[in-house]
Coordinates of C-alpha atoms in Angstrom, one line a residue:
X153 CA -24.7 11.0 -6.2
X154 CA -24.2 14.5 -7.2
X155 CA -28.0 15.4 -6.2
X156 CA -27.4 13.5 -2.9
X157 CA -24.1 15.4 -2.3
X158 CA -25.8 18.6 -3.6
X159 CA -28.7 18.0 -0.8
X160 CA -26.1 17.2 2.0
X161 CA -23.9 20.6 1.2
X162 CA -27.2 22.7 1.3
X163 CA -28.1 21.2 4.8
X164 CA -24.7 21.1 6.5
X165 CA -25.6 17.4 6.9
X166 CA -23.5 14.2 7.1
X167 CA -23.7 11.9 4.0
X168 CA -22.4 8.3 3.6
X169 CA -22.1 6.9 -0.2
X170 CA -20.8 3.7 -1.3
X171 CA -20.1 4.1 -4.9
X172 CA -19.4 1.1 -6.9
X173 CA -16.3 0.9 -9.6
X174 CA -17.0 3.0 -12.7
X175 CA -19.8 5.4 -11.2
X176 CA -17.0 8.5 -11.3
X177 CA -17.1 9.0 -7.7
X178 CA -15.1 11.9 -8.2
X179 CA -17.3 13.9 -10.5
X180 CA -20.1 13.0 -8.2
X181 CA -19.0 14.8 -5.6
X182 CA -16.4 17.6 -7.4
X183 CA -19.5 18.8 -9.8
X184 CA -21.6 20.2 -6.7
X185 CA -18.7 21.2 -4.6
X186 CA -17.6 23.3 -7.6
X187 CA -21.2 24.9 -8.2
X188 CA -21.3 25.6 -3.9
X189 CA -18.1 27.2 -4.5
X190 CA -19.2 29.5 -7.1
X191 CA -22.9 30.1 -6.3
X192 CA -22.0 30.8 -2.5
X193 CA -18.1 31.6 -2.2
X194 CA -18.0 28.9 0.3
X195 CA -14.4 26.6 0.7
X196 CA -14.7 22.9 0.0
X197 CA -12.2 20.7 1.5
X198 CA -11.5 17.3 -0.6
X199 CA -9.4 14.6 1.6
X200 CA -8.2 11.4 0.0
X201 CA -6.3 8.4 1.6
X202 CA -3.7 7.9 -1.3
X203 CA -1.3 10.3 -2.9
X204 CA -2.4 8.6 -6.2
X205 CA -5.9 9.2 -6.0
X206 CA -4.8 13.1 -4.9
X207 CA -2.8 13.7 -8.1
X208 CA -5.8 12.4 -10.1
X209 CA -8.2 14.9 -8.8
X210 CA -5.8 17.5 -8.6
X211 CA -3.8 16.7 -12.3
X212 CA -6.9 15.1 -14.3
X213 CA -10.4 15.7 -12.9
X214 CA -10.7 19.4 -11.8
X215 CA -8.6 20.3 -14.7
X216 CA -11.4 18.6 -17.1
X217 CA -13.9 20.3 -15.1
X218 CA -12.4 23.7 -15.3
X219 CA -12.4 23.5 -19.4
X220 CA -16.0 22.9 -19.2
X221 CA -16.9 25.1 -16.5
X222 CA -16.8 29.1 -17.5
X223 CA -16.7 30.4 -14.4
X224 CA -13.1 30.7 -12.5
X225 CA -12.3 29.0 -9.1
X226 CA -9.0 28.2 -7.7
X227 CA -7.7 24.8 -6.3
X228 CA -4.8 24.0 -4.2
X229 CA -3.0 20.7 -3.5
X230 CA -2.4 21.1 0.3
X231 CA 0.7 19.7 1.7
X232 CA 2.1 19.6 5.6
X233 CA 4.7 22.2 6.0
X234 CA 7.8 19.5 6.2
X235 CA 7.1 18.7 2.6
X236 CA 8.6 22.7 1.8
X237 CA 12.4 23.8 1.8
X238 CA 13.4 27.0 3.9
X239 CA 15.7 29.1 1.8
X240 CA 17.3 30.4 5.0
X241 CA 17.9 27.3 6.6
X242 CA 18.9 26.0 3.1
X243 CA 22.0 29.0 3.3
X244 CA 22.9 28.1 6.8
X245 CA 23.0 24.2 5.9
X246 CA 25.5 25.0 3.0
X247 CA 27.7 27.4 5.5
X248 CA 27.9 24.8 8.3
X249 CA 27.8 21.5 6.0
X250 CA 31.4 20.5 7.3
X251 CA 29.9 20.4 10.8
X252 CA 26.6 18.9 10.4
X253 CA 27.0 16.5 7.6
X254 CA 28.5 13.2 9.5
X255 CA 30.0 11.7 6.0
X256 CA 30.6 12.5 2.4
X257 CA 27.5 11.0 1.4
X258 CA 25.7 13.3 3.3
X259 CA 27.5 16.5 1.9
X260 CA 27.0 15.5 -1.7
X261 CA 23.3 15.1 -0.8
X262 CA 23.3 18.5 0.7
X263 CA 25.1 19.7 -2.4
X264 CA 22.5 18.2 -4.7
X265 CA 19.7 19.8 -2.7
X266 CA 21.6 23.4 -2.9
X267 CA 21.8 22.7 -6.9
X268 CA 18.0 22.2 -6.8
X269 CA 17.0 25.2 -4.7
X270 CA 18.3 27.2 -7.5
X271 CA 16.0 25.8 -9.9
X272 CA 13.2 24.6 -8.2
X273 CA 9.7 26.3 -8.4
X274 CA 7.7 24.9 -5.6
X275 CA 10.5 24.0 -3.2
X276 CA 8.9 20.8 -2.3
X277 CA 9.5 17.4 -1.9
X278 CA 7.7 16.2 -4.8
X279 CA 10.4 17.6 -7.1
X280 CA 13.6 16.8 -4.9
X281 CA 15.7 14.8 -7.0
X282 CA 16.9 11.5 -5.7
X283 CA 19.4 11.5 -2.9
X284 CA 21.9 9.3 -1.6
X285 CA 20.8 10.4 1.7
X286 CA 17.3 11.6 2.1
X287 CA 17.9 12.5 5.9
X288 CA 19.8 15.8 4.8
X289 CA 16.6 17.0 4.3
X290 CA 16.1 17.9 7.9
X291 CA 18.3 20.4 7.7
X292 CA 16.7 22.4 5.0
X293 CA 13.0 21.7 5.6
X294 CA 10.4 24.4 7.0
X295 CA 10.0 24.1 10.6
X296 CA 7.5 25.7 12.5
X297 CA 9.8 26.0 15.5
X298 CA 12.6 27.2 13.5
X299 CA 10.4 30.1 11.4
X300 CA 11.5 33.7 11.9
X301 CA 8.1 34.3 10.1
X302 CA 8.1 38.0 8.6
X303 CA 11.6 38.7 10.1
X304 CA 13.0 36.1 7.9
X305 CA 15.3 37.9 5.4
X306 CA 13.8 35.0 2.6
X307 CA 9.9 35.5 3.6
X308 CA 9.1 37.2 0.3
X309 CA 10.4 34.2 -1.4
X310 CA 9.6 31.3 1.3
X311 CA 8.1 28.2 -0.6
X312 CA 6.0 27.4 2.5
X313 CA 4.7 30.7 3.0
X314 CA 3.4 31.2 -0.6
X315 CA 1.7 28.1 -0.4
X316 CA 0.2 28.9 2.9
X317 CA -0.8 32.3 1.0
X318 CA -2.5 30.1 -1.8
X319 CA -4.5 28.0 0.5
X320 CA -5.6 30.8 2.2
X321 CA -6.8 32.6 -1.0
X322 CA -8.2 29.1 -2.6
X323 CA -11.6 27.7 -3.0
X324 CA -11.0 24.1 -3.3
X325 CA -8.3 22.5 -0.9
X326 CA -7.2 19.3 -2.1
X327 CA -5.5 17.1 0.9
X328 CA -4.7 13.6 2.4
X329 CA -6.6 12.0 5.4
X330 CA -3.4 12.3 7.7
X331 CA -3.0 15.9 6.8
X332 CA -6.6 16.7 7.8
X333 CA -6.5 14.8 11.2
X334 CA -3.0 16.7 12.0
X335 CA -5.0 19.6 11.7
X336 CA -7.9 18.4 13.3
X337 CA -5.9 17.5 16.3
X338 CA -4.1 21.2 16.1
X339 CA -7.5 22.7 16.5
X340 CA -8.2 21.0 19.6
X341 CA -4.9 23.2 21.0
X342 CA -6.0 26.5 19.5
X343 CA -4.1 26.2 16.4
X344 CA -4.5 25.2 12.8
X345 CA -2.6 24.2 9.6
X346 CA -5.8 24.3 7.3
X347 CA -7.7 27.9 6.6
X348 CA -11.6 27.6 7.7
X349 CA -13.8 26.0 5.4
X350 CA -17.5 25.1 4.9
X351 CA -17.6 21.4 3.4
X352 CA -15.5 18.6 3.7
X353 CA -15.7 15.7 1.4
X354 CA -14.0 12.5 2.5
X355 CA -13.0 9.9 -0.5
X356 CA -11.6 6.5 0.5
X357 CA -13.7 6.9 3.5
X358 CA -13.5 3.4 4.7
X359 CA -9.8 4.4 6.0
X360 CA -11.2 7.4 8.1
X361 CA -11.6 5.1 11.6
X362 CA -7.7 3.9 11.4
X363 CA -5.9 7.2 10.4
X364 CA -8.0 9.1 13.4
X365 CA -7.3 6.4 15.8
X366 CA -3.4 7.0 14.9
X367 CA -3.6 10.5 14.9
X368 CA -5.1 10.8 18.2
X369 CA -2.6 8.8 19.8
X370 CA 1.3 8.7 20.4
X371 CA 4.1 6.9 18.0
X372 CA 7.7 7.4 19.1
X373 CA 10.0 5.1 17.4
X374 CA 13.6 4.3 18.8
X375 CA 15.0 5.8 15.3
X376 CA 13.2 8.9 15.9
X377 CA 14.8 9.6 19.3
X378 CA 18.4 8.4 18.1
X379 CA 17.9 11.0 15.1
X380 CA 16.9 13.9 17.2
X381 CA 19.9 13.3 19.4
X382 CA 22.5 12.4 16.6
X383 CA 21.7 15.5 14.7
X384 CA 22.5 17.7 18.1
X385 CA 25.9 15.9 18.4
X386 CA 27.4 12.6 16.9
X387 CA 30.6 11.9 19.1
X388 CA 32.0 9.7 16.6
X389 CA 32.3 12.3 14.0
X390 CA 32.1 15.3 16.2
X391 CA 29.3 16.8 13.8
X392 CA 26.0 18.4 14.6
X393 CA 23.9 21.4 15.4
X394 CA 26.4 21.9 18.8
X395 CA 29.6 21.3 17.0
X396 CA 31.7 24.6 16.7
X397 CA 28.7 26.9 18.0
X398 CA 30.9 28.4 20.7
X399 CA 32.6 30.6 17.7
X400 CA 29.3 32.2 17.8
X401 CA 30.2 34.0 20.9
X402 CA 28.6 31.5 23.5
X403 CA 30.3 30.5 26.7
X404 CA 32.7 27.1 25.8
X405 CA 31.6 25.5 29.5
X406 CA 27.9 26.3 28.7
X407 CA 28.2 24.5 25.0
X408 CA 30.6 21.7 26.6
X409 CA 27.5 21.3 29.0
X410 CA 25.2 20.9 26.5
X411 CA 27.4 18.4 24.5
X412 CA 27.7 16.5 27.8
X413 CA 23.9 16.4 28.3
X414 CA 23.5 15.2 24.6
X415 CA 25.6 12.3 24.9
X416 CA 24.1 11.3 28.6
X417 CA 20.7 11.7 26.9
X418 CA 22.0 9.2 23.6
X419 CA 23.2 6.7 26.8
X420 CA 19.9 7.2 28.4
X421 CA 18.3 6.5 25.2
X422 CA 20.3 3.2 24.3
X423 CA 19.6 2.1 28.0
X424 CA 15.8 3.0 27.9
X425 CA 15.1 1.2 24.7
X426 CA 17.2 -1.8 25.8
X427 CA 15.2 -2.1 28.8
X428 CA 11.9 -1.8 27.0
X429 CA 13.0 -4.7 24.8
X430 CA 14.1 -6.8 27.4
X431 CA 11.0 -6.8 29.4
X432 CA 8.9 -7.3 26.3
X433 CA 10.8 -10.0 25.5
X434 CA 10.4 -11.8 29.0
X435 CA 6.7 -10.9 29.3
X436 CA 7.4 -8.3 32.3
X437 CA 5.5 -5.3 31.6
X438 CA 4.0 -6.6 28.0
X439 CA 2.7 -9.6 26.2
X440 CA 5.5 -11.1 24.8
X441 CA 3.4 -12.1 21.7
X442 CA 1.8 -8.6 21.1
X443 CA 3.8 -6.1 22.8
X444 CA 0.6 -4.9 24.6
X445 CA 1.4 -2.8 27.6
X446 CA -1.6 -3.1 30.1
X447 CA -0.6 -1.3 32.9
X448 CA 1.4 2.3 33.7
X449 CA 5.0 2.6 34.4
X450 CA 5.8 -0.8 33.1
X451 CA 9.4 0.2 32.2
X452 CA 12.1 2.2 33.7
X453 CA 12.4 5.7 32.3
X454 CA 15.5 7.6 32.8
X455 CA 15.4 8.9 29.3
X456 CA 12.6 11.7 29.9
X457 CA 14.7 13.4 32.9
X458 CA 18.0 13.0 30.4
X459 CA 16.0 14.8 27.7
X460 CA 14.2 17.4 30.0
X461 CA 18.0 18.6 31.5
X462 CA 19.2 18.5 27.6
X463 CA 16.0 20.7 26.7
X464 CA 16.6 23.2 29.4
X465 CA 20.6 23.5 28.2
X466 CA 19.6 24.5 24.8
X467 CA 17.1 27.1 26.1
X468 CA 19.8 28.5 28.2
X469 CA 22.4 28.7 25.1
X470 CA 19.2 30.2 23.2
X471 CA 19.2 33.5 25.6
X472 CA 22.9 33.6 25.5
X473 CA 22.8 33.5 21.4
X474 CA 23.6 36.6 19.6
X475 CA 22.9 35.4 16.2
X476 CA 19.3 35.3 15.3
X477 CA 19.5 32.2 13.1
X478 CA 21.2 30.2 15.9
X479 CA 18.6 31.2 18.3
X480 CA 15.5 29.8 16.0
X481 CA 18.2 26.6 15.8
X482 CA 18.5 26.2 19.4
X483 CA 14.8 27.2 20.3
X484 CA 13.5 24.3 17.3
X485 CA 16.1 22.1 18.7
X486 CA 15.0 22.5 22.4
X487 CA 11.4 22.1 21.3
X488 CA 11.8 18.8 19.9
X489 CA 13.7 17.2 22.5
X490 CA 10.8 18.4 25.1
X491 CA 8.6 17.0 22.6
X492 CA 10.1 13.8 22.5
X493 CA 10.3 13.4 26.3
X494 CA 6.7 14.4 26.8
X495 CA 5.6 11.7 24.3
X496 CA 7.8 8.8 26.2
X497 CA 6.1 10.1 29.5
X498 CA 2.7 9.8 28.4
X499 CA 3.5 6.2 26.8
X500 CA 5.0 5.5 30.2
X501 CA 2.2 6.5 32.3
X502 CA -0.5 6.0 29.8
X503 CA -1.8 9.2 29.8
X504 CA -4.0 9.6 26.8
X505 CA -7.3 8.1 27.9
X506 CA -9.4 5.7 25.8
X507 CA -6.2 4.2 24.2
X508 CA -4.6 1.0 23.8
X509 CA -0.6 0.8 24.1
X510 CA 1.8 -1.5 22.8
X511 CA 5.6 -2.1 21.7
X512 CA 6.2 -2.8 18.3
X513 CA 9.5 -4.6 17.4
X514 CA 11.1 -3.9 13.8
X515 CA 14.1 -4.8 12.0
X516 CA 17.7 -4.5 13.8
X517 CA 19.0 -1.0 13.3
X518 CA 22.4 -1.4 11.6
X519 CA 24.8 -2.8 14.0
X520 CA 22.5 -4.0 16.4
X521 CA 21.8 -7.3 17.5
X522 CA 18.2 -6.8 18.9
X523 CA 15.2 -5.3 17.3
X524 CA 14.4 -1.7 16.8
X525 CA 11.7 -0.5 19.3
X526 CA 8.7 1.7 18.7
X527 CA 6.3 3.0 21.4
X528 CA 2.7 3.3 20.1
X529 CA -0.8 3.9 21.4
X530 CA -4.0 4.2 19.5
X531 CA -7.3 5.2 20.3
X532 CA -9.8 2.3 21.0
X533 CA -12.9 4.0 19.9
X534 CA -12.8 7.0 17.6
X535 CA -16.4 7.5 17.5
X536 CA -16.9 9.4 20.5
X537 CA -13.5 11.4 19.7
X538 CA -14.9 12.0 16.2
X539 CA -18.5 13.2 17.5
X540 CA -17.1 16.0 19.6
X541 CA -14.2 17.1 17.4
X542 CA -15.7 16.6 13.7
X543 CA -19.1 15.9 13.5
X544 CA -20.5 18.6 15.9
X545 CA -18.5 21.1 13.3
X546 CA -21.2 23.5 11.5
X547 CA -20.0 22.3 8.2
X548 CA -21.5 19.4 5.7
X549 CA -19.2 16.6 5.8
X550 CA -19.5 13.8 2.8
X551 CA -17.8 10.2 3.1
X552 CA -17.7 8.1 0.2
X553 CA -15.8 4.8 -1.1
X554 CA -16.3 1.7 -3.2
X555 CA -16.7 0.0 0.1
X556 CA -18.7 1.3 3.0
X557 CA -21.4 -1.1 3.9
X558 CA -20.7 -4.5 4.7
X559 CA -23.6 -5.9 2.6
X560 CA -26.0 -4.4 0.2
X561 CA -27.0 -1.1 2.0
X562 CA -26.1 -2.1 5.5
X563 CA -23.9 1.1 6.6
X564 CA -24.0 -0.3 10.5
X565 CA -21.0 -0.7 11.1
X566 CA -19.1 2.0 9.9
X567 CA -21.7 4.4 11.6
X568 CA -21.2 2.8 14.6
X569 CA -17.2 3.0 14.7
X570 CA -17.0 6.5 13.1
X571 CA -19.6 7.8 15.2
X572 CA -21.7 9.4 12.7
X573 CA -25.2 8.5 14.0
X574 CA -28.1 10.1 12.0
X575 CA -26.0 10.5 8.8
X576 CA -28.0 10.0 5.4
X577 CA -26.9 6.9 3.5
X578 CA -26.9 6.0 -0.2
X579 CA -25.6 2.4 -1.9
X580 CA -25.0 3.0 -5.7
X581 CA -24.1 -0.2 -7.6
X582 CA -21.7 -0.2 -10.6
X583 CA -22.5 0.8 -14.3
X584 CA -19.9 -2.6 -15.5
X585 CA -22.0 -5.8 -16.3
X586 CA -20.2 -8.1 -13.9
X587 CA -22.4 -10.9 -14.6
X588 CA -20.9 -11.2 -18.1
X589 CA -17.4 -9.6 -17.2
X590 CA -16.4 -11.5 -14.3
X591 CA -16.2 -15.6 -13.3
X592 CA -15.9 -16.4 -9.6
X593 CA -14.2 -19.6 -8.8
X594 CA -14.3 -21.3 -5.5
X595 CA -12.1 -24.2 -4.5
X596 CA -14.3 -25.7 -1.9
X597 CA -12.0 -28.7 -1.4
X598 CA -9.2 -26.7 -0.1
X599 CA -7.8 -27.6 3.2
X600 CA -9.2 -25.0 6.0
X601 CA -6.3 -22.4 6.9
X602 CA -5.4 -23.5 10.1
X603 CA -4.7 -27.1 8.5
X604 CA -0.6 -27.3 8.4
X605 CA -1.0 -28.4 4.9
X606 CA -3.0 -25.6 3.7
X607 CA -0.1 -23.3 2.3
X608 CA 1.3 -26.5 0.7
X609 CA -2.0 -27.2 -0.9
X610 CA -2.1 -23.9 -2.2
X611 CA 0.5 -24.1 -4.4
X612 CA -0.8 -26.5 -7.5
X613 CA -4.0 -24.4 -7.4
X614 CA -2.4 -21.3 -8.0
X615 CA -0.1 -22.8 -10.5
X616 CA -3.2 -23.7 -12.4
X617 CA -5.3 -21.0 -12.1
X618 CA -2.2 -18.9 -13.4
X619 CA -1.6 -21.1 -16.3
X620 CA -5.4 -20.9 -17.3
X621 CA -5.0 -17.2 -18.0
X622 CA -1.4 -17.3 -18.8
X623 CA -0.6 -14.9 -16.3
X624 CA -1.8 -11.5 -15.5
X625 CA -2.5 -12.6 -12.1
X626 CA -2.7 -11.1 -8.4
X627 CA -2.3 -13.7 -5.8
X628 CA -3.5 -12.1 -2.3
X629 CA -2.3 -13.1 1.2
X630 CA -3.2 -11.5 4.5
X631 CA 0.4 -12.1 5.8
X632 CA 3.7 -12.0 4.8
X633 CA 4.7 -15.3 6.4
X634 CA 2.1 -17.2 4.3
X635 CA 3.0 -14.9 1.2
X636 CA 7.1 -16.1 1.3
X637 CA 6.0 -19.5 2.0
X638 CA 3.9 -20.2 -0.9
X639 CA 5.7 -17.6 -3.3
X640 CA 9.2 -19.9 -2.4
X641 CA 7.4 -23.0 -3.8
X642 CA 5.6 -21.1 -7.0
X643 CA 8.0 -18.7 -8.2
X644 CA 10.9 -20.9 -9.5
X645 CA 8.2 -23.0 -11.4
X646 CA 6.4 -19.9 -12.8
X647 CA 9.8 -18.1 -13.8
X648 CA 10.9 -21.5 -15.6
X649 CA 7.3 -21.8 -17.6
X650 CA 8.4 -17.9 -18.9
X651 CA 6.4 -16.0 -16.3
X652 CA 7.6 -12.5 -14.8
X653 CA 7.1 -12.9 -11.0
X654 CA 6.9 -10.1 -8.7
X655 CA 7.0 -10.9 -4.7
X656 CA 6.0 -8.1 -2.6
X657 CA 8.5 -7.1 -0.1
X658 CA 11.3 -8.8 -2.2
X659 CA 11.0 -6.9 -5.5
X660 CA 11.1 -3.2 -4.9
X661 CA 8.9 -0.7 -4.3
X662 CA 4.8 -1.1 -4.8
X663 CA 4.6 1.6 -7.7
X664 CA 7.8 -0.1 -9.3
X665 CA 6.1 -3.4 -9.2
X666 CA 3.2 -2.5 -10.6
X667 CA 4.5 -0.7 -13.6
X668 CA 6.3 -3.5 -14.8
X669 CA 3.1 -5.7 -14.1
X670 CA 1.3 -3.5 -16.3
X671 CA 3.8 -4.0 -19.1
X672 CA 3.9 -7.6 -19.4
X673 CA 0.7 -9.8 -19.9
X674 CA 2.6 -12.9 -18.7
X675 CA 3.1 -11.3 -15.1
X676 CA 2.1 -12.9 -11.6
X677 CA 2.3 -10.6 -8.5
X678 CA 2.4 -11.8 -5.1
X679 CA 1.0 -9.1 -2.8
X680 CA -0.6 -8.9 0.8
X681 CA -2.5 -5.9 2.5
X682 CA -1.6 -2.8 0.3
X683 CA -2.5 -4.6 -2.8
X684 CA -6.1 -5.6 -1.8
X685 CA -7.0 -1.9 -2.4
X686 CA -6.0 1.3 -4.0
X687 CA -4.5 -0.5 -7.3
X688 CA -5.9 0.2 -10.7
X689 CA -4.7 -1.8 -13.4
X690 CA -7.0 -2.1 -16.4
X691 CA -7.0 -4.3 -19.6
X692 CA -6.0 -7.7 -20.0
X693 CA -2.7 -7.0 -18.0
X694 CA -5.2 -8.0 -15.0
X695 CA -7.5 -10.7 -15.7
X696 CA -7.1 -13.4 -12.8
X697 CA -7.2 -12.2 -8.8
X698 CA -6.6 -15.0 -6.8
X699 CA -7.4 -15.0 -2.9
X700 CA -5.7 -17.4 -0.5
X701 CA -7.7 -16.3 2.5
X702 CA -10.6 -14.4 3.7
X703 CA -9.0 -10.9 4.9
X704 CA -9.8 -11.1 8.5
X705 CA -7.6 -8.9 10.9
X706 CA -4.9 -10.8 13.0
X707 CA -6.8 -11.2 16.3
X708 CA -3.8 -10.7 18.7
X709 CA -2.9 -7.2 17.3
X710 CA -3.2 -5.0 20.4
X711 CA -5.8 -2.4 18.9
X712 CA -7.8 -5.3 17.5
X713 CA -7.7 -6.9 21.1
X714 CA -8.8 -3.8 22.7
X715 CA -11.8 -2.8 20.3
X716 CA -13.2 -6.3 20.7
X717 CA -13.0 -6.4 24.6
X718 CA -14.8 -2.7 24.1
X719 CA -17.3 -4.1 22.2
X720 CA -17.7 -7.6 24.3
X721 CA -17.5 -5.2 27.7
X722 CA -20.7 -3.0 26.0
X723 CA -22.8 -6.5 25.4
X724 CA -21.8 -6.8 21.5
X725 CA -20.2 -9.6 19.9
X726 CA -16.8 -8.7 18.5
X727 CA -16.8 -11.1 15.6
X728 CA -20.4 -10.4 14.4
X729 CA -19.8 -6.6 15.2
X730 CA -16.1 -6.1 14.1
X731 CA -14.1 -8.9 12.8
X732 CA -17.0 -9.9 10.3
X733 CA -18.0 -6.8 8.6
X734 CA -14.2 -5.5 8.3
X735 CA -13.1 -9.0 6.5
X736 CA -16.3 -8.6 4.1
X737 CA -15.3 -5.0 3.4
X738 CA -11.7 -6.0 2.8
X739 CA -12.9 -8.9 0.8
X740 CA -15.0 -6.6 -1.6
X741 CA -12.0 -4.4 -1.8
X742 CA -9.8 -7.2 -3.1
X743 CA -12.6 -8.3 -5.5
X744 CA -12.6 -4.9 -6.8
X745 CA -9.2 -5.2 -8.4
X746 CA -10.8 -7.1 -11.2
X747 CA -12.8 -5.1 -13.2
X748 CA -11.8 -1.5 -13.7
X749 CA -13.7 -0.6 -17.1
X750 CA -16.4 -1.6 -19.1
X751 CA -13.9 -3.5 -21.1
X752 CA -12.3 -5.7 -18.4
X753 CA -13.0 -9.3 -18.0
X754 CA -11.5 -11.9 -16.0
X755 CA -11.9 -14.4 -13.1
X756 CA -11.9 -14.1 -9.1
X757 CA -10.6 -17.4 -7.3
X758 CA -11.3 -18.0 -3.9
X759 CA -8.9 -20.5 -2.3
X760 CA -10.4 -20.2 1.3
X761 CA -13.3 -23.2 1.8
X762 CA -14.6 -21.2 4.8
X763 CA -16.9 -18.9 2.3
X764 CA -18.7 -22.6 1.9
X765 CA -18.4 -24.7 5.0
X766 CA -18.8 -21.8 7.9
X767 CA -21.9 -20.1 8.6
X768 CA -20.7 -16.6 7.7
X769 CA -19.7 -17.7 4.4
X770 CA -22.8 -16.4 3.1
X771 CA -22.1 -13.0 4.1
X772 CA -18.9 -12.9 1.7
X773 CA -21.2 -14.4 -1.0
X774 CA -23.7 -12.0 -0.5
X775 CA -21.0 -9.3 -1.1
X776 CA -20.1 -10.6 -4.4
X777 CA -21.3 -8.2 -7.7
X778 CA -25.2 -8.8 -8.4
X779 CA -25.7 -11.4 -11.1
X780 CA -22.4 -13.2 -10.6
X781 CA -22.9 -16.7 -9.7
X782 CA -19.8 -18.5 -8.3
X783 CA -18.6 -21.8 -9.7
X784 CA -17.1 -24.7 -7.3
X785 CA -13.9 -26.2 -8.8
X786 CA -13.3 -30.0 -8.8
X787 CA -10.6 -31.6 -7.0
X788 CA -7.1 -30.8 -8.4
X789 CA -5.4 -33.8 -10.0

């Protein structure tokens, strides 16, 4: 792998590497990358999808390599601007907390931030203590629209500017996919966050399509819109940025006018999202089931004009303000309001080409009887966008993951989806002896998933397999609905038998559940999508992975619908060309949870009979590790 990456760096080419668990992917690309840095003084960016892998590379892998490589090179962990505190804004927030904090909990949270500000050495969210109200961070975070640059009295001490200087001088930059694609989107507008680089290496590259699709689209939540306006002025508490600013010499009538415009925008916000919800529920303008919006101008939009009026008033106040800090506060607020209105206009008018548009319904906001609303749009086919904006750059691009090829060395699906035609390909196995470390048991007598009794029939089989290994089990689902239905039946029986049971969505954050799971060998974890990948549990703690259903995408999600329509319109077959390869890749990810080291052993249990009964089942069978022969279970008595 290191040799292939080295050749790719030299040729400024494009490379796809599927490297099985245990290969040591990070060393496979870090060693040639560091060599390139030292011999050519070229800059390398390494991008991961998850924070945990980012931290592993920065805190463990790179320090280990630095200990054995005699020459010096610098490494920086890159974070977005909003991760850093602004000392100037912290001081202003502290002075104004009686006007900007809406209750005692917010004031207490701001006090905790202020205490931390005197101690922190990096000023980033990573070291911020737990706050009763995390929302107060908005008052102190570094904000491009509210930055005074070199004129800022705290410029020399600024945490963000220090981080920027470290980035500009670093040889090896480590960031996540989201930050990289945010920067790529900025570059299309003539700006950038990351400094110039010569090479980019994407780990966990099977996520690239989804991350890129979202970053070249739009996402406007009702919660965000309310928050932007409430921060300016809250009529209930009389608090906010606009509260009391006339004391700074601003005309009272103009301040009152801005407050009035803010309250009108809040009313328009409520009316707008109410209208979107009603039309979505009735199917007038949007598909009721999926929320997909097929035509522009499907919803009445009184919100954008109200936001435009508010933004104009904030700009006028900014011009009147004498205090420089207040000028920046008002300028930043005006920009946030204007951006919000522009994004809503783009959504309503469907102004971003090549996208699918839909309305998401979430949990009701506090005090509301209807679901919260989010307007979303995403690029249907990122291939052409990435060809133009990423793969045309005069840099080398290396993409690696444990799952890139749908079967053996077939990379055609990811090549087509990412638009990286002509990329070199390398499929590497794993050093582990799967044939002796892993059993695969197929319950081929299960009812098909569409059978009304399928979930009920899962229960005795799950209980049997958990009992046979004494716990240490992940039970993986493809939907929360099925998980809840099955866990509701299984959990009391398992707990009664002395097992610790963790249910995704009910028993805390993912990291907390994993920590507790690792601590007891008699644990059972019921999980959905986020537990199929990116989870590393070594040793006896995990010895049983139960797959309840082959992981096909939900076909009625608007983005998936639109992708399939595009494939069919171009003469392809959406199931063969997209649904099946995606499901096989996710299946490989799920299987990959079990064996994480040469000393691990255990079983994979497959409770979906389609792996035997359907024509495509052989594609899943082919995705099993080499040398592993599935066993077919007899009926459960």
